[in-house]
Coordinates of C-alpha atoms in Angstrom, one line a residue:
M1 CA -38.2 -3.6 170.3
D2 CA -34.7 -2.7 169.3
T3 CA -33.7 0.9 168.5
M4 CA -32.9 2.4 165.1
R5 CA -29.2 2.5 166.1
E6 CA -29.3 -1.2 167.2
R7 CA -30.9 -2.1 163.9
F8 CA -28.2 -0.2 162.1
I9 CA -25.6 -2.3 163.7
S10 CA -27.2 -5.6 162.9
V11 CA -28.1 -4.7 159.3
T12 CA -24.7 -3.1 158.4
S13 CA -22.9 -6.1 160.0
R14 CA -24.8 -8.5 157.7
L15 CA -24.2 -6.3 154.7
L16 CA -20.4 -6.2 155.4
D17 CA -20.5 -10.1 155.4
E18 CA -22.4 -10.1 152.1
D19 CA -20.6 -7.4 150.0
P20 CA -16.8 -7.0 149.8
R21 CA -17.4 -3.5 148.2
L22 CA -19.0 -2.1 151.5
A23 CA -16.8 -0.3 154.0
L24 CA -17.7 1.2 157.4
V25 CA -15.9 4.2 158.9
L26 CA -16.5 5.1 162.6
A27 CA -15.2 7.7 165.0
E28 CA -15.5 5.7 168.3
I29 CA -19.3 6.2 168.4
T30 CA -21.1 2.8 168.2
M31 CA -17.7 1.0 167.9
D32 CA -18.5 -1.5 170.6
G33 CA -21.5 -2.8 168.5
F34 CA -19.3 -3.3 165.5
R35 CA -16.3 -5.1 167.1
P36 CA -17.5 -8.6 165.8
A37 CA -17.7 -7.2 162.3
Q38 CA -14.3 -5.5 162.7
R39 CA -12.8 -8.8 163.7
R40 CA -14.2 -10.4 160.5
H41 CA -13.4 -7.6 158.2
P42 CA -10.5 -5.5 159.7
E43 CA -9.7 -4.0 156.4
R44 CA -13.2 -2.6 155.8
V45 CA -14.3 -1.6 159.4
I46 CA -12.1 1.4 160.2
N47 CA -12.2 3.4 163.5
V48 CA -10.4 6.7 163.1
G49 CA -10.9 7.8 166.7
I50 CA -12.5 11.1 167.7
R51 CA -11.5 12.8 164.5
E52 CA -14.7 13.7 162.6
Q53 CA -13.1 15.6 159.8
L54 CA -10.8 12.6 159.2
L55 CA -13.9 10.3 159.4
V56 CA -15.5 12.0 156.5
G57 CA -12.3 12.4 154.6
V58 CA -11.5 8.7 154.9
G59 CA -15.0 7.9 153.7
G60 CA -14.5 10.1 150.6
G61 CA -11.2 8.5 149.9
L62 CA -12.6 5.0 150.1
A63 CA -15.3 6.0 147.7
L64 CA -12.6 7.1 145.2
T65 CA -11.2 3.6 145.3
G66 CA -14.5 2.1 144.3
L67 CA -15.8 1.1 147.7
R68 CA -19.3 2.0 149.0
P69 CA -18.5 3.7 152.4
I70 CA -21.0 4.0 155.3
V71 CA -19.8 6.8 157.6
H72 CA -21.3 7.1 161.1
T73 CA -21.3 9.2 164.2
F74 CA -23.6 11.6 166.1
A75 CA -25.4 14.0 163.7
S76 CA -23.7 17.1 165.2
F77 CA -20.3 15.5 164.4
L78 CA -21.2 14.0 161.1
V79 CA -22.8 16.9 159.3
E80 CA -22.0 20.1 161.2
R81 CA -18.4 19.7 162.5
P82 CA -16.9 18.2 159.2
F83 CA -19.2 20.1 156.8
E84 CA -16.3 21.2 154.6
Q85 CA -15.2 17.6 154.2
V86 CA -18.8 16.6 153.3
K87 CA -19.0 19.4 150.7
L88 CA -15.6 18.7 149.2
D89 CA -14.8 15.0 149.7
F90 CA -18.1 13.8 148.5
G91 CA -19.7 16.7 146.5
H92 CA -16.7 18.3 144.9
Q93 CA -14.9 15.0 144.2
G94 CA -18.1 13.5 142.7
T95 CA -18.1 10.5 145.0
G96 CA -21.0 8.7 146.8
G97 CA -21.5 7.3 150.2
V98 CA -23.9 6.8 153.0
L99 CA -23.8 9.1 156.1
V100 CA -25.7 7.5 159.0
S101 CA -26.2 9.7 162.1
A102 CA -27.4 9.1 165.6
S103 CA -28.9 11.3 168.3
A104 CA -31.0 13.4 165.9
S105 CA -32.0 16.9 167.2
Y106 CA -31.9 16.3 171.0
D107 CA -31.9 12.6 171.7
W108 CA -29.3 12.9 174.3
P109 CA -30.2 16.1 176.3
A110 CA -27.6 15.4 178.9
G111 CA -24.9 15.8 176.2
G112 CA -25.8 19.5 175.9
F113 CA -25.9 21.6 172.8
T114 CA -22.7 20.2 171.4
H115 CA -24.6 16.9 170.9
M116 CA -27.7 18.4 169.3
A117 CA -28.1 18.9 165.6
P118 CA -31.5 20.3 164.6
G119 CA -29.9 22.1 161.7
D120 CA -28.4 19.1 159.9
V121 CA -31.0 18.6 157.2
A122 CA -31.1 22.4 156.5
L123 CA -27.3 22.4 156.2
L124 CA -27.3 19.5 153.7
D125 CA -29.9 21.4 151.7
T126 CA -27.1 23.8 150.8
L127 CA -25.5 21.0 148.8
D128 CA -26.5 19.4 145.6
G129 CA -27.8 15.8 145.1
W130 CA -28.2 14.4 148.6
T131 CA -31.0 12.0 149.4
V132 CA -32.3 12.3 152.9
H133 CA -34.1 9.5 154.8
V134 CA -35.8 10.2 158.2
P135 CA -37.2 6.8 159.3
G136 CA -39.8 6.8 162.0
H137 CA -39.3 3.2 163.2
P138 CA -36.5 0.6 163.3
D139 CA -38.1 -1.5 160.6
E140 CA -38.2 1.6 158.3
A141 CA -34.6 2.3 159.3
E142 CA -33.6 -1.1 158.0
A143 CA -35.5 -0.7 154.7
L144 CA -34.0 2.7 154.1
L145 CA -30.5 1.6 155.1
R146 CA -30.7 -1.2 152.6
H147 CA -32.0 1.2 150.0
A148 CA -29.2 3.7 150.7
Y149 CA -26.6 0.9 150.5
A150 CA -27.9 -0.2 147.2
A151 CA -28.3 3.3 145.7
G152 CA -25.3 2.9 143.3
D153 CA -22.9 5.7 144.0
D154 CA -25.4 8.3 145.2
K155 CA -25.0 10.5 148.2
V156 CA -27.4 9.5 151.0
Y157 CA -28.0 10.7 154.5
V158 CA -29.9 8.4 156.9
R159 CA -31.0 10.3 160.1
L160 CA -31.6 7.8 162.9
S161 CA -33.3 8.8 166.2
Q162 CA -34.0 7.4 169.6
Q163 CA -37.6 8.5 169.1
S164 CA -39.9 6.1 167.2
N165 CA -43.5 5.7 166.2
A166 CA -45.3 2.7 167.7
A167 CA -45.7 0.9 164.4
A168 CA -43.7 0.8 161.2
R169 CA -45.2 1.9 157.9
P170 CA -44.3 0.0 154.7
V171 CA -41.5 1.7 152.8
R172 CA -42.5 1.9 149.1
G173 CA -39.8 3.7 147.2
L174 CA -39.3 7.4 148.2
R175 CA -42.9 8.5 148.1
F176 CA -44.9 10.2 150.8
Q177 CA -47.8 8.0 152.1
T178 CA -51.4 9.1 152.7
V179 CA -52.3 8.1 156.2
R180 CA -55.5 10.0 156.7
E181 CA -57.7 12.1 154.3
G182 CA -59.5 15.3 154.9
R183 CA -60.6 18.5 153.1
A184 CA -59.5 21.5 155.3
G185 CA -55.7 21.2 154.8
V186 CA -52.7 19.0 154.5
V187 CA -50.3 18.0 157.3
V188 CA -46.9 16.4 156.3
A189 CA -45.5 14.4 159.2
V190 CA -41.8 13.5 159.0
G191 CA -40.3 10.4 160.5
P192 CA -40.8 9.8 164.2
L193 CA -43.3 12.6 164.6
L194 CA -46.1 10.8 162.8
D195 CA -47.7 9.4 166.0
N196 CA -47.8 12.8 167.6
V197 CA -49.3 14.3 164.4
L198 CA -52.0 11.5 164.2
A199 CA -52.9 12.1 167.9
A200 CA -52.9 15.9 167.3
T201 CA -55.2 15.7 164.3
E202 CA -57.7 13.2 165.5
G203 CA -61.1 14.6 164.6
L204 CA -59.7 17.4 162.5
D205 CA -60.7 17.5 158.8
V206 CA -57.1 17.3 157.4
T207 CA -55.1 15.0 155.2
V208 CA -52.0 13.5 156.8
L209 CA -49.1 12.6 154.6
Y210 CA -46.2 10.6 156.1
A211 CA -42.6 11.3 154.9
P212 CA -39.9 8.9 155.8
T213 CA -37.8 10.4 153.0
V214 CA -37.7 14.2 152.6
R215 CA -35.1 14.7 149.9
P216 CA -36.0 14.4 147.1
F217 CA -39.2 16.1 148.2
D218 CA -42.3 14.4 146.9
D219 CA -43.8 17.2 144.9
A220 CA -46.4 15.0 143.2
A221 CA -47.8 13.6 146.5
L222 CA -48.2 17.1 148.0
Q223 CA -49.8 18.4 144.8
E224 CA -52.3 15.5 144.7
A225 CA -53.2 16.0 148.4
V226 CA -53.7 19.7 148.0
G227 CA -55.9 19.0 144.9
R228 CA -58.3 17.2 147.2
A229 CA -58.1 19.6 150.1
R230 CA -57.8 23.3 150.9
A231 CA -54.2 24.4 150.3
D232 CA -53.2 25.1 153.9
V233 CA -50.1 23.0 154.4
V234 CA -48.4 22.3 157.7
L235 CA -45.0 20.7 157.8
V236 CA -44.1 18.9 161.0
E237 CA -40.4 18.0 161.0
P238 CA -38.2 16.6 163.8
Y239 CA -35.4 19.1 163.0
L240 CA -35.2 22.9 162.4
A241 CA -38.6 24.4 161.9
G242 CA -39.2 25.6 158.3
T243 CA -36.5 23.3 156.8
S244 CA -38.9 22.1 154.0
T245 CA -41.0 25.1 153.5
T246 CA -39.0 26.2 150.4
A247 CA -39.4 22.7 148.9
A248 CA -43.1 22.6 149.6
G249 CA -43.5 26.1 148.2
G250 CA -41.8 25.0 145.1
A251 CA -44.1 22.1 144.7
L252 CA -47.1 24.4 145.0
A253 CA -45.7 27.3 142.9
E254 CA -48.7 27.1 140.5
L255 CA -51.3 27.0 143.2
P256 CA -52.5 29.6 145.8
H257 CA -51.4 28.2 149.2
R258 CA -50.3 28.9 152.7
I259 CA -47.5 27.0 154.5
L260 CA -46.7 26.7 158.2
G261 CA -43.4 25.0 159.2
L262 CA -43.3 23.4 162.6
G263 CA -40.2 21.8 164.1
V264 CA -37.4 22.5 166.5
G265 CA -37.0 26.1 167.4
R266 CA -33.8 28.1 166.9
A267 CA -33.5 29.1 170.5
E268 CA -31.1 27.0 172.6
L269 CA -32.8 25.2 175.5
R270 CA -30.2 25.3 178.2
R271 CA -31.7 22.8 180.6
Y272 CA -30.9 19.1 180.0
G273 CA -34.3 17.6 180.8
T274 CA -35.6 14.6 178.9
I275 CA -36.5 14.0 175.2
D276 CA -40.2 14.4 176.0
E277 CA -39.6 17.7 177.8
H278 CA -37.6 19.0 174.8
T279 CA -40.4 17.8 172.4
A280 CA -43.0 19.7 174.5
A281 CA -40.7 22.8 174.7
H282 CA -40.5 22.9 171.0
G283 CA -44.3 22.6 170.6
L284 CA -44.1 19.1 169.0
D285 CA -46.1 17.2 171.5
P286 CA -49.7 16.3 170.5
R287 CA -51.4 18.9 172.5
S288 CA -49.3 21.8 171.2
L289 CA -49.5 20.5 167.7
R290 CA -53.2 20.3 167.8
E291 CA -53.6 23.9 168.8
R292 CA -51.2 25.1 166.2
I293 CA -52.6 23.0 163.3
A294 CA -56.2 23.7 164.2
S295 CA -55.5 27.5 164.4
F296 CA -53.7 27.6 161.1
S297 CA -56.3 25.5 159.3
R298 CA -59.1 27.5 160.9
Q299 CA -60.8 24.7 162.7
P300 CA -62.3 24.7 166.2
V301 CA -60.4 22.7 168.8
A302 CA -62.8 20.5 170.7
S303 CA -61.9 19.9 174.3
R304 CA -60.2 16.5 174.9

């Protein structure tokens, strides 16, 4: 199976062939994969070098000319480092574009904290009007990339990860999907953490919702799920813990409820390790999730 990043290369290369309005802006990252597309479309595949503020600025400038820019690099260099340009060159200027990241929260542990971005979605939450996709499988990444490309002049962030669920879920619009039904609480699993959540909740009496798109937040799906179950809601997100608790709380403002936000912790892990070791250290492995979800939803944890 190819990775989300490899799928991004193949899908975007085809879209560049099909649509003369599409442009791609890179900052060295993934440039090798796009060299054939650059040879075919040198005026619309632009590599600015390791200049991330310029990367976003060029994307915003292309949008002002009427092009649909796709802007790509690691998440830490796409959202965090050039945040002022994201805020001004897209938001303030009223332009649209597609930001596509790689490496997620800790996909390259050997790169150290400079290459980790667990706060990217929370940071974008401070801005108005961004759609945020968090695919959990390369097939979902392709569907959401195509949706983002076709989304008129909207501002869209597509968060790609090395981590993936074993199987893709069909992408039907931007709604959450009900994967499992129960009565003692609701667990919202975001993107590539669905498999861990399903393993963690096996045998627990909870509803599991799957969210490959987190902004806009699907208020109606959460309200409907809570209407069938006790209003104990656990959010399991592959980025900063608690990022979506405000959105979930807003959706349930008229209902008594409790919310637990699970995700990447704020403390910096200073050992490189592996992706799986970072997942476990943040309590996002199936065993840790099971203990935390069962305790919050007041269910006994059977030995496994």
